[in-house]
């Protein structure tokens, strides 16, 4: 079903990691996981998993299973944005983060509140926090306003989360390498259900690859969103 109105597809609106942030992520995190050549190839993937944000496909069949720091806090509160859970397991936290990224309600949440709510999930370590990759998922103010005019909202269902094969292989080859940043790469799959005025709506499959920081003895936090999905 084609959505007549713009949709907030938080896996599709990403501006991608900036060049300097990609270098930092490779040097500080992904170089831990892969050889430099493999890491660069992974980060510069085609991003074919990104979908057209103006469409909503049929419901999928489920199988169980910055250097740029945040700016001044905008409007108080975070509206309907879920608060980060107290979870110390990377896959579970990534699944919760993906559910948050794919959910929104323009009826009771402003764009500033959406950003404030998302920012609460971020790591407090500027060296690893790529806020631009997360904030870039939110549509610009004009588009958000158009969505609000139609009472647009979305809920998410996460089907599974897992470590990509390259990440698992790299950890197996050098288990101690992750102990500098404790950042884990997790891919999450699920479905986003979108609705708007007069009974309109649709659903489509979603997938996102996240960088999640889980230091021992601390709750996990979100570090970055990858520019393309790695399974």
PDB file of C-alpha atoms in Angstrom:
ATOM      1  CA  UNK A   1       0.000   0.000   0.000  1.00  0.00           C
ATOM      2  CA  UNK A   2       1.391   3.400  -0.918  1.00  0.00           C
ATOM      3  CA  UNK A   3       1.268   5.921   1.885  1.00  0.00           C
ATOM      4  CA  UNK A   4      -0.204   9.208   0.695  1.00  0.00           C
ATOM      5  CA  UNK A   5       1.708  11.102   3.341  1.00  0.00           C
ATOM      6  CA  UNK A   6       5.416  11.223   4.257  1.00  0.00           C
ATOM      7  CA  UNK A   7       6.420   8.617   6.783  1.00  0.00           C
ATOM      8  CA  UNK A   8       8.964   8.803   9.582  1.00  0.00           C
ATOM      9  CA  UNK A   9      11.038   5.794   8.660  1.00  0.00           C
ATOM     10  CA  UNK A  10      13.901   5.999  11.089  1.00  0.00           C
ATOM     11  CA  UNK A  11      15.867   3.401   9.177  1.00  0.00           C
ATOM     12  CA  UNK A  12      15.518   5.330   5.939  1.00  0.00           C
ATOM     13  CA  UNK A  13      16.094   8.971   6.804  1.00  0.00           C
ATOM     14  CA  UNK A  14      19.689   8.573   8.005  1.00  0.00           C
ATOM     15  CA  UNK A  15      22.194  10.984   6.666  1.00  0.00           C
ATOM     16  CA  UNK A  16      24.895   8.377   7.332  1.00  0.00           C
ATOM     17  CA  UNK A  17      28.033   8.718   9.365  1.00  0.00           C
ATOM     18  CA  UNK A  18      30.066  11.827   8.439  1.00  0.00           C
ATOM     19  CA  UNK A  19      33.491  11.145   6.992  1.00  0.00           C
ATOM     20  CA  UNK A  20      35.349  12.153  10.139  1.00  0.00           C
ATOM     21  CA  UNK A  21      33.053  10.045  12.263  1.00  0.00           C
ATOM     22  CA  UNK A  22      33.505   7.061   9.989  1.00  0.00           C
ATOM     23  CA  UNK A  23      37.251   7.357  10.415  1.00  0.00           C
ATOM     24  CA  UNK A  24      36.861   7.523  14.195  1.00  0.00           C
ATOM     25  CA  UNK A  25      34.507   4.566  14.299  1.00  0.00           C
ATOM     26  CA  UNK A  26      36.862   2.530  12.106  1.00  0.00           C
ATOM     27  CA  UNK A  27      39.925   3.500  14.109  1.00  0.00           C
ATOM     28  CA  UNK A  28      38.383   3.112  17.542  1.00  0.00           C
ATOM     29  CA  UNK A  29      35.790   0.390  17.058  1.00  0.00           C
ATOM     30  CA  UNK A  30      35.538  -1.412  13.746  1.00  0.00           C
ATOM     31  CA  UNK A  31      39.280  -1.808  13.346  1.00  0.00           C
ATOM     32  CA  UNK A  32      38.886  -3.980  16.398  1.00  0.00           C
ATOM     33  CA  UNK A  33      36.490  -6.153  14.455  1.00  0.00           C
ATOM     34  CA  UNK A  34      37.869  -6.375  10.943  1.00  0.00           C
ATOM     35  CA  UNK A  35      40.961  -5.587   8.964  1.00  0.00           C
ATOM     36  CA  UNK A  36      41.134  -1.968   7.807  1.00  0.00           C
ATOM     37  CA  UNK A  37      40.197  -2.924   4.273  1.00  0.00           C
ATOM     38  CA  UNK A  38      37.211  -4.976   5.362  1.00  0.00           C
ATOM     39  CA  UNK A  39      36.027  -2.293   7.760  1.00  0.00           C
ATOM     40  CA  UNK A  40      36.181   0.439   5.141  1.00  0.00           C
ATOM     41  CA  UNK A  41      34.326  -1.765   2.661  1.00  0.00           C
ATOM     42  CA  UNK A  42      31.650  -2.490   5.252  1.00  0.00           C
ATOM     43  CA  UNK A  43      31.142   1.135   6.228  1.00  0.00           C
ATOM     44  CA  UNK A  44      30.971   2.276   2.618  1.00  0.00           C
ATOM     45  CA  UNK A  45      28.360  -0.323   1.641  1.00  0.00           C
ATOM     46  CA  UNK A  46      25.697   0.501  -0.885  1.00  0.00           C
ATOM     47  CA  UNK A  47      22.966   0.850   1.720  1.00  0.00           C
ATOM     48  CA  UNK A  48      20.490  -1.032  -0.452  1.00  0.00           C
ATOM     49  CA  UNK A  49      18.484  -1.918   2.644  1.00  0.00           C
ATOM     50  CA  UNK A  50      17.340   1.715   2.903  1.00  0.00           C
ATOM     51  CA  UNK A  51      13.777   1.993   1.700  1.00  0.00           C
ATOM     52  CA  UNK A  52      11.717   4.713   0.079  1.00  0.00           C
ATOM     53  CA  UNK A  53      10.347   6.737   3.033  1.00  0.00           C
ATOM     54  CA  UNK A  54       7.178   7.649   1.162  1.00  0.00           C
ATOM     55  CA  UNK A  55       5.949   4.073   0.891  1.00  0.00           C
ATOM     56  CA  UNK A  56       4.615   1.497   3.283  1.00  0.00           C
ATOM     57  CA  UNK A  57       4.683  -2.089   2.131  1.00  0.00           C
ATOM     58  CA  UNK A  58       2.479  -4.994   3.180  1.00  0.00           C
ATOM     59  CA  UNK A  59       2.971  -6.523   6.609  1.00  0.00           C
ATOM     60  CA  UNK A  60       5.796  -9.011   6.642  1.00  0.00           C
ATOM     61  CA  UNK A  61       5.627 -12.579   7.842  1.00  0.00           C
ATOM     62  CA  UNK A  62       7.635 -12.753  11.064  1.00  0.00           C
ATOM     63  CA  UNK A  63      10.011 -15.484  12.092  1.00  0.00           C
ATOM     64  CA  UNK A  64      10.608 -15.696  15.827  1.00  0.00           C
ATOM     65  CA  UNK A  65      13.514 -15.831  16.809  1.00  0.00           C
ATOM     66  CA  UNK A  66      30.314  12.590  17.163  1.00  0.00           C
ATOM     67  CA  UNK A  67      32.646  14.215  17.260  1.00  0.00           C
ATOM     68  CA  UNK A  68      29.483  16.256  16.960  1.00  0.00           C
ATOM     69  CA  UNK A  69      28.083  16.448  20.487  1.00  0.00           C
ATOM     70  CA  UNK A  70      24.386  16.985  21.217  1.00  0.00           C
ATOM     71  CA  UNK A  71      23.378  20.624  21.157  1.00  0.00           C
ATOM     72  CA  UNK A  72      21.481  22.529  23.820  1.00  0.00           C
ATOM     73  CA  UNK A  73      18.441  20.701  25.168  1.00  0.00           C
ATOM     74  CA  UNK A  74      15.373  21.865  23.261  1.00  0.00           C
ATOM     75  CA  UNK A  75      11.801  21.709  24.454  1.00  0.00           C
ATOM     76  CA  UNK A  76      11.454  20.029  27.846  1.00  0.00           C
ATOM     77  CA  UNK A  77      10.224  16.446  27.955  1.00  0.00           C
ATOM     78  CA  UNK A  78      10.368  13.695  25.405  1.00  0.00           C
ATOM     79  CA  UNK A  79       6.708  13.136  24.605  1.00  0.00           C
ATOM     80  CA  UNK A  80       5.915   9.533  23.753  1.00  0.00           C
ATOM     81  CA  UNK A  81       9.542   8.497  23.163  1.00  0.00           C
ATOM     82  CA  UNK A  82      10.394   5.474  25.298  1.00  0.00           C
ATOM     83  CA  UNK A  83      13.028   5.905  27.987  1.00  0.00           C
ATOM     84  CA  UNK A  84      16.213   3.840  27.706  1.00  0.00           C
ATOM     85  CA  UNK A  85      15.984   0.585  29.637  1.00  0.00           C
ATOM     86  CA  UNK A  86      18.499  -0.520  32.240  1.00  0.00           C
ATOM     87  CA  UNK A  87      19.968  -3.383  30.232  1.00  0.00           C
ATOM     88  CA  UNK A  88      23.575  -4.584  30.212  1.00  0.00           C
ATOM     89  CA  UNK A  89      23.224  -7.105  27.354  1.00  0.00           C
ATOM     90  CA  UNK A  90      24.073  -5.669  23.884  1.00  0.00           C
ATOM     91  CA  UNK A  91      21.508  -7.519  21.735  1.00  0.00           C
ATOM     92  CA  UNK A  92      18.630  -6.865  24.141  1.00  0.00           C
ATOM     93  CA  UNK A  93      19.527  -3.170  24.330  1.00  0.00           C
ATOM     94  CA  UNK A  94      19.856  -2.896  20.552  1.00  0.00           C
ATOM     95  CA  UNK A  95      16.407  -4.447  20.132  1.00  0.00           C
ATOM     96  CA  UNK A  96      14.935  -1.903  22.543  1.00  0.00           C
ATOM     97  CA  UNK A  97      16.753   0.922  20.749  1.00  0.00           C
ATOM     98  CA  UNK A  98      15.464  -0.195  17.350  1.00  0.00           C
ATOM     99  CA  UNK A  99      11.916  -0.327  18.720  1.00  0.00           C
ATOM    100  CA  UNK A 100      12.371   3.236  19.960  1.00  0.00           C
ATOM    101  CA  UNK A 101      13.789   4.422  16.630  1.00  0.00           C
ATOM    102  CA  UNK A 102      10.886   2.934  14.675  1.00  0.00           C
ATOM    103  CA  UNK A 103       8.167   4.335  16.978  1.00  0.00           C
ATOM    104  CA  UNK A 104       6.762   7.856  17.143  1.00  0.00           C
ATOM    105  CA  UNK A 105       3.502   9.771  17.586  1.00  0.00           C
ATOM    106  CA  UNK A 106       3.222  13.251  16.115  1.00  0.00           C
ATOM    107  CA  UNK A 107      -0.088  13.744  17.928  1.00  0.00           C
ATOM    108  CA  UNK A 108       1.592  14.254  21.295  1.00  0.00           C
ATOM    109  CA  UNK A 109       5.304  14.578  20.517  1.00  0.00           C
ATOM    110  CA  UNK A 110       7.024  17.520  18.863  1.00  0.00           C
ATOM    111  CA  UNK A 111      10.123  17.103  16.742  1.00  0.00           C
ATOM    112  CA  UNK A 112      12.249  18.633  19.510  1.00  0.00           C
ATOM    113  CA  UNK A 113      10.777  16.196  22.004  1.00  0.00           C
ATOM    114  CA  UNK A 114      11.500  13.312  19.638  1.00  0.00           C
ATOM    115  CA  UNK A 115      15.140  14.378  19.438  1.00  0.00           C
ATOM    116  CA  UNK A 116      15.394  14.869  23.203  1.00  0.00           C
ATOM    117  CA  UNK A 117      13.980  11.412  23.801  1.00  0.00           C
ATOM    118  CA  UNK A 118      16.380   9.805  21.333  1.00  0.00           C
ATOM    119  CA  UNK A 119      19.352  11.647  22.808  1.00  0.00           C
ATOM    120  CA  UNK A 120      18.674  10.097  26.217  1.00  0.00           C
ATOM    121  CA  UNK A 121      19.720   6.737  24.753  1.00  0.00           C
ATOM    122  CA  UNK A 122      23.170   7.967  23.692  1.00  0.00           C
ATOM    123  CA  UNK A 123      26.495   7.168  25.312  1.00  0.00           C
ATOM    124  CA  UNK A 124      27.897  10.008  27.396  1.00  0.00           C
ATOM    125  CA  UNK A 125      31.385   9.402  25.985  1.00  0.00           C
ATOM    126  CA  UNK A 126      31.930  12.004  23.204  1.00  0.00           C
ATOM    127  CA  UNK A 127      34.772   9.940  21.773  1.00  0.00           C
ATOM    128  CA  UNK A 128      32.288   7.274  20.695  1.00  0.00           C
ATOM    129  CA  UNK A 129      28.953   9.104  20.435  1.00  0.00           C
ATOM    130  CA  UNK A 130      27.866   9.719  16.836  1.00  0.00           C
ATOM    131  CA  UNK A 131      24.832  11.882  17.559  1.00  0.00           C
ATOM    132  CA  UNK A 132      24.659  13.014  13.933  1.00  0.00           C
ATOM    133  CA  UNK A 133      23.893   9.459  12.757  1.00  0.00           C
ATOM    134  CA  UNK A 134      20.988   9.283  15.225  1.00  0.00           C
ATOM    135  CA  UNK A 135      19.532  12.797  14.990  1.00  0.00           C
ATOM    136  CA  UNK A 136      19.787  12.567  11.204  1.00  0.00           C
ATOM    137  CA  UNK A 137      17.083   9.899  11.285  1.00  0.00           C
ATOM    138  CA  UNK A 138      14.418  12.486  12.158  1.00  0.00           C
ATOM    139  CA  UNK A 139      12.702  14.392   9.304  1.00  0.00           C
ATOM    140  CA  UNK A 140      13.203  18.128   9.019  1.00  0.00           C
ATOM    141  CA  UNK A 141      10.770  20.486  10.796  1.00  0.00           C
ATOM    142  CA  UNK A 142       8.632  21.073   7.695  1.00  0.00           C
ATOM    143  CA  UNK A 143       8.131  17.365   7.039  1.00  0.00           C
ATOM    144  CA  UNK A 144       7.461  16.659  10.709  1.00  0.00           C
ATOM    145  CA  UNK A 145       4.806  19.393  10.659  1.00  0.00           C
ATOM    146  CA  UNK A 146       3.135  17.804   7.621  1.00  0.00           C
ATOM    147  CA  UNK A 147       3.137  14.463   9.416  1.00  0.00           C
ATOM    148  CA  UNK A 148       1.588  16.066  12.500  1.00  0.00           C
ATOM    149  CA  UNK A 149      -1.157  17.594  10.364  1.00  0.00           C
ATOM    150  CA  UNK A 150      -2.184  14.029   9.504  1.00  0.00           C
ATOM    151  CA  UNK A 151      -1.830  12.687  13.079  1.00  0.00           C
ATOM    152  CA  UNK A 152       0.812  10.297  11.822  1.00  0.00           C
ATOM    153  CA  UNK A 153       2.200   7.746  14.258  1.00  0.00           C
ATOM    154  CA  UNK A 154       4.019   4.436  14.187  1.00  0.00           C
ATOM    155  CA  UNK A 155       4.554   1.412  16.378  1.00  0.00           C
ATOM    156  CA  UNK A 156       7.253  -1.214  15.998  1.00  0.00           C
ATOM    157  CA  UNK A 157       7.561  -4.949  16.429  1.00  0.00           C
ATOM    158  CA  UNK A 158      11.072  -6.381  16.723  1.00  0.00           C
ATOM    159  CA  UNK A 159      11.454  -9.930  15.463  1.00  0.00           C
ATOM    160  CA  UNK A 160      15.107 -10.551  16.269  1.00  0.00           C
ATOM    161  CA  UNK A 161      18.549  -9.097  16.887  1.00  0.00           C
ATOM    162  CA  UNK A 162      21.958 -10.627  16.279  1.00  0.00           C
ATOM    163  CA  UNK A 163      25.659  -9.931  15.889  1.00  0.00           C
ATOM    164  CA  UNK A 164      26.657  -9.749  12.203  1.00  0.00           C
ATOM    165  CA  UNK A 165      28.873 -12.581  11.039  1.00  0.00           C
ATOM    166  CA  UNK A 166      31.924 -10.352  10.533  1.00  0.00           C
ATOM    167  CA  UNK A 167      31.634  -9.054  14.085  1.00  0.00           C
ATOM    168  CA  UNK A 168      31.432 -12.550  15.562  1.00  0.00           C
ATOM    169  CA  UNK A 169      34.386 -13.700  13.496  1.00  0.00           C
ATOM    170  CA  UNK A 170      36.513 -10.750  14.575  1.00  0.00           C
ATOM    171  CA  UNK A 171      35.663 -11.303  18.240  1.00  0.00           C
ATOM    172  CA  UNK A 172      36.574 -14.961  17.920  1.00  0.00           C
ATOM    173  CA  UNK A 173      39.936 -14.039  16.402  1.00  0.00           C
ATOM    174  CA  UNK A 174      40.780 -11.393  19.022  1.00  0.00           C
ATOM    175  CA  UNK A 175      38.405 -11.470  22.033  1.00  0.00           C
ATOM    176  CA  UNK A 176      40.421  -8.899  24.010  1.00  0.00           C
ATOM    177  CA  UNK A 177      40.328  -6.241  21.298  1.00  0.00           C
ATOM    178  CA  UNK A 178      36.870  -5.015  22.270  1.00  0.00           C
ATOM    179  CA  UNK A 179      37.962  -4.054  25.781  1.00  0.00           C
ATOM    180  CA  UNK A 180      38.937  -0.482  24.872  1.00  0.00           C
ATOM    181  CA  UNK A 181      35.540   0.836  23.867  1.00  0.00           C
ATOM    182  CA  UNK A 182      33.219  -2.110  24.640  1.00  0.00           C
ATOM    183  CA  UNK A 183      31.182  -1.293  21.545  1.00  0.00           C
ATOM    184  CA  UNK A 184      29.202  -4.113  19.996  1.00  0.00           C
ATOM    185  CA  UNK A 185      27.703  -4.173  16.503  1.00  0.00           C
ATOM    186  CA  UNK A 186      24.143  -5.516  16.442  1.00  0.00           C
ATOM    187  CA  UNK A 187      21.674  -5.861  13.562  1.00  0.00           C
ATOM    188  CA  UNK A 188      17.966  -5.773  14.411  1.00  0.00           C
ATOM    189  CA  UNK A 189      15.063  -6.806  12.176  1.00  0.00           C
ATOM    190  CA  UNK A 190      11.394  -6.023  12.657  1.00  0.00           C
ATOM    191  CA  UNK A 191       8.272  -4.357  11.298  1.00  0.00           C
ATOM    192  CA  UNK A 192       6.988  -0.792  11.526  1.00  0.00           C
ATOM    193  CA  UNK A 193       3.228  -0.198  11.504  1.00  0.00           C
ATOM    194  CA  UNK A 194       2.246   3.320  10.372  1.00  0.00           C
ATOM    195  CA  UNK A 195      -1.155   4.988  10.787  1.00  0.00           C
ATOM    196  CA  UNK A 196      -2.693   8.399  10.115  1.00  0.00           C
ATOM    197  CA  UNK A 197      -6.071  10.121   9.932  1.00  0.00           C
ATOM    198  CA  UNK A 198      -9.229   8.472   8.616  1.00  0.00           C
ATOM    199  CA  UNK A 199      -7.981   4.946   9.072  1.00  0.00           C
ATOM    200  CA  UNK A 200      -5.014   5.221   6.741  1.00  0.00           C
ATOM    201  CA  UNK A 201      -1.981   3.097   7.385  1.00  0.00           C
ATOM    202  CA  UNK A 202       0.469   0.467   6.268  1.00  0.00           C
ATOM    203  CA  UNK A 203       3.370  -1.667   7.416  1.00  0.00           C
ATOM    204  CA  UNK A 204       6.821  -2.528   6.190  1.00  0.00           C
ATOM    205  CA  UNK A 205       9.839  -4.528   7.217  1.00  0.00           C
ATOM    206  CA  UNK A 206      12.659  -2.685   8.957  1.00  0.00           C
ATOM    207  CA  UNK A 207      16.314  -3.488   9.601  1.00  0.00           C
ATOM    208  CA  UNK A 208      19.060  -1.437  11.225  1.00  0.00           C
ATOM    209  CA  UNK A 209      22.641  -2.012  12.348  1.00  0.00           C
ATOM    210  CA  UNK A 210      23.552  -0.270  15.594  1.00  0.00           C
ATOM    211  CA  UNK A 211      26.740   0.326  17.534  1.00  0.00           C
ATOM    212  CA  UNK A 212      25.951  -0.277  21.209  1.00  0.00           C
ATOM    213  CA  UNK A 213      28.312   0.450  24.088  1.00  0.00           C
ATOM    214  CA  UNK A 214      28.069  -1.915  27.050  1.00  0.00           C
ATOM    215  CA  UNK A 215      30.877  -1.374  29.540  1.00  0.00           C
ATOM    216  CA  UNK A 216      31.137  -3.954  32.361  1.00  0.00           C
ATOM    217  CA  UNK A 217      29.089  -2.948  35.366  1.00  0.00           C
ATOM    218  CA  UNK A 218      27.122  -0.307  33.417  1.00  0.00           C
ATOM    219  CA  UNK A 219      23.884  -0.202  31.471  1.00  0.00           C
ATOM    220  CA  UNK A 220      24.241  -0.225  27.690  1.00  0.00           C
ATOM    221  CA  UNK A 221      23.928   2.952  25.630  1.00  0.00           C
ATOM    222  CA  UNK A 222      23.610   3.767  21.946  1.00  0.00           C
ATOM    223  CA  UNK A 223      26.772   4.916  20.166  1.00  0.00           C
ATOM    224  CA  UNK A 224      25.792   5.157  16.494  1.00  0.00           C
ATOM    225  CA  UNK A 225      23.590   3.985  13.642  1.00  0.00           C
ATOM    226  CA  UNK A 226      25.412   2.428  10.711  1.00  0.00           C
ATOM    227  CA  UNK A 227      24.799   3.956   7.259  1.00  0.00           C
ATOM    228  CA  UNK A 228      23.820   0.544   5.882  1.00  0.00           C
ATOM    229  CA  UNK A 229      22.528  -2.724   7.270  1.00  0.00           C
ATOM    230  CA  UNK A 230      24.939  -5.605   7.772  1.00  0.00           C
ATOM    231  CA  UNK A 231      23.484  -9.029   8.349  1.00  0.00           C
TER     232      UNK A 231
END
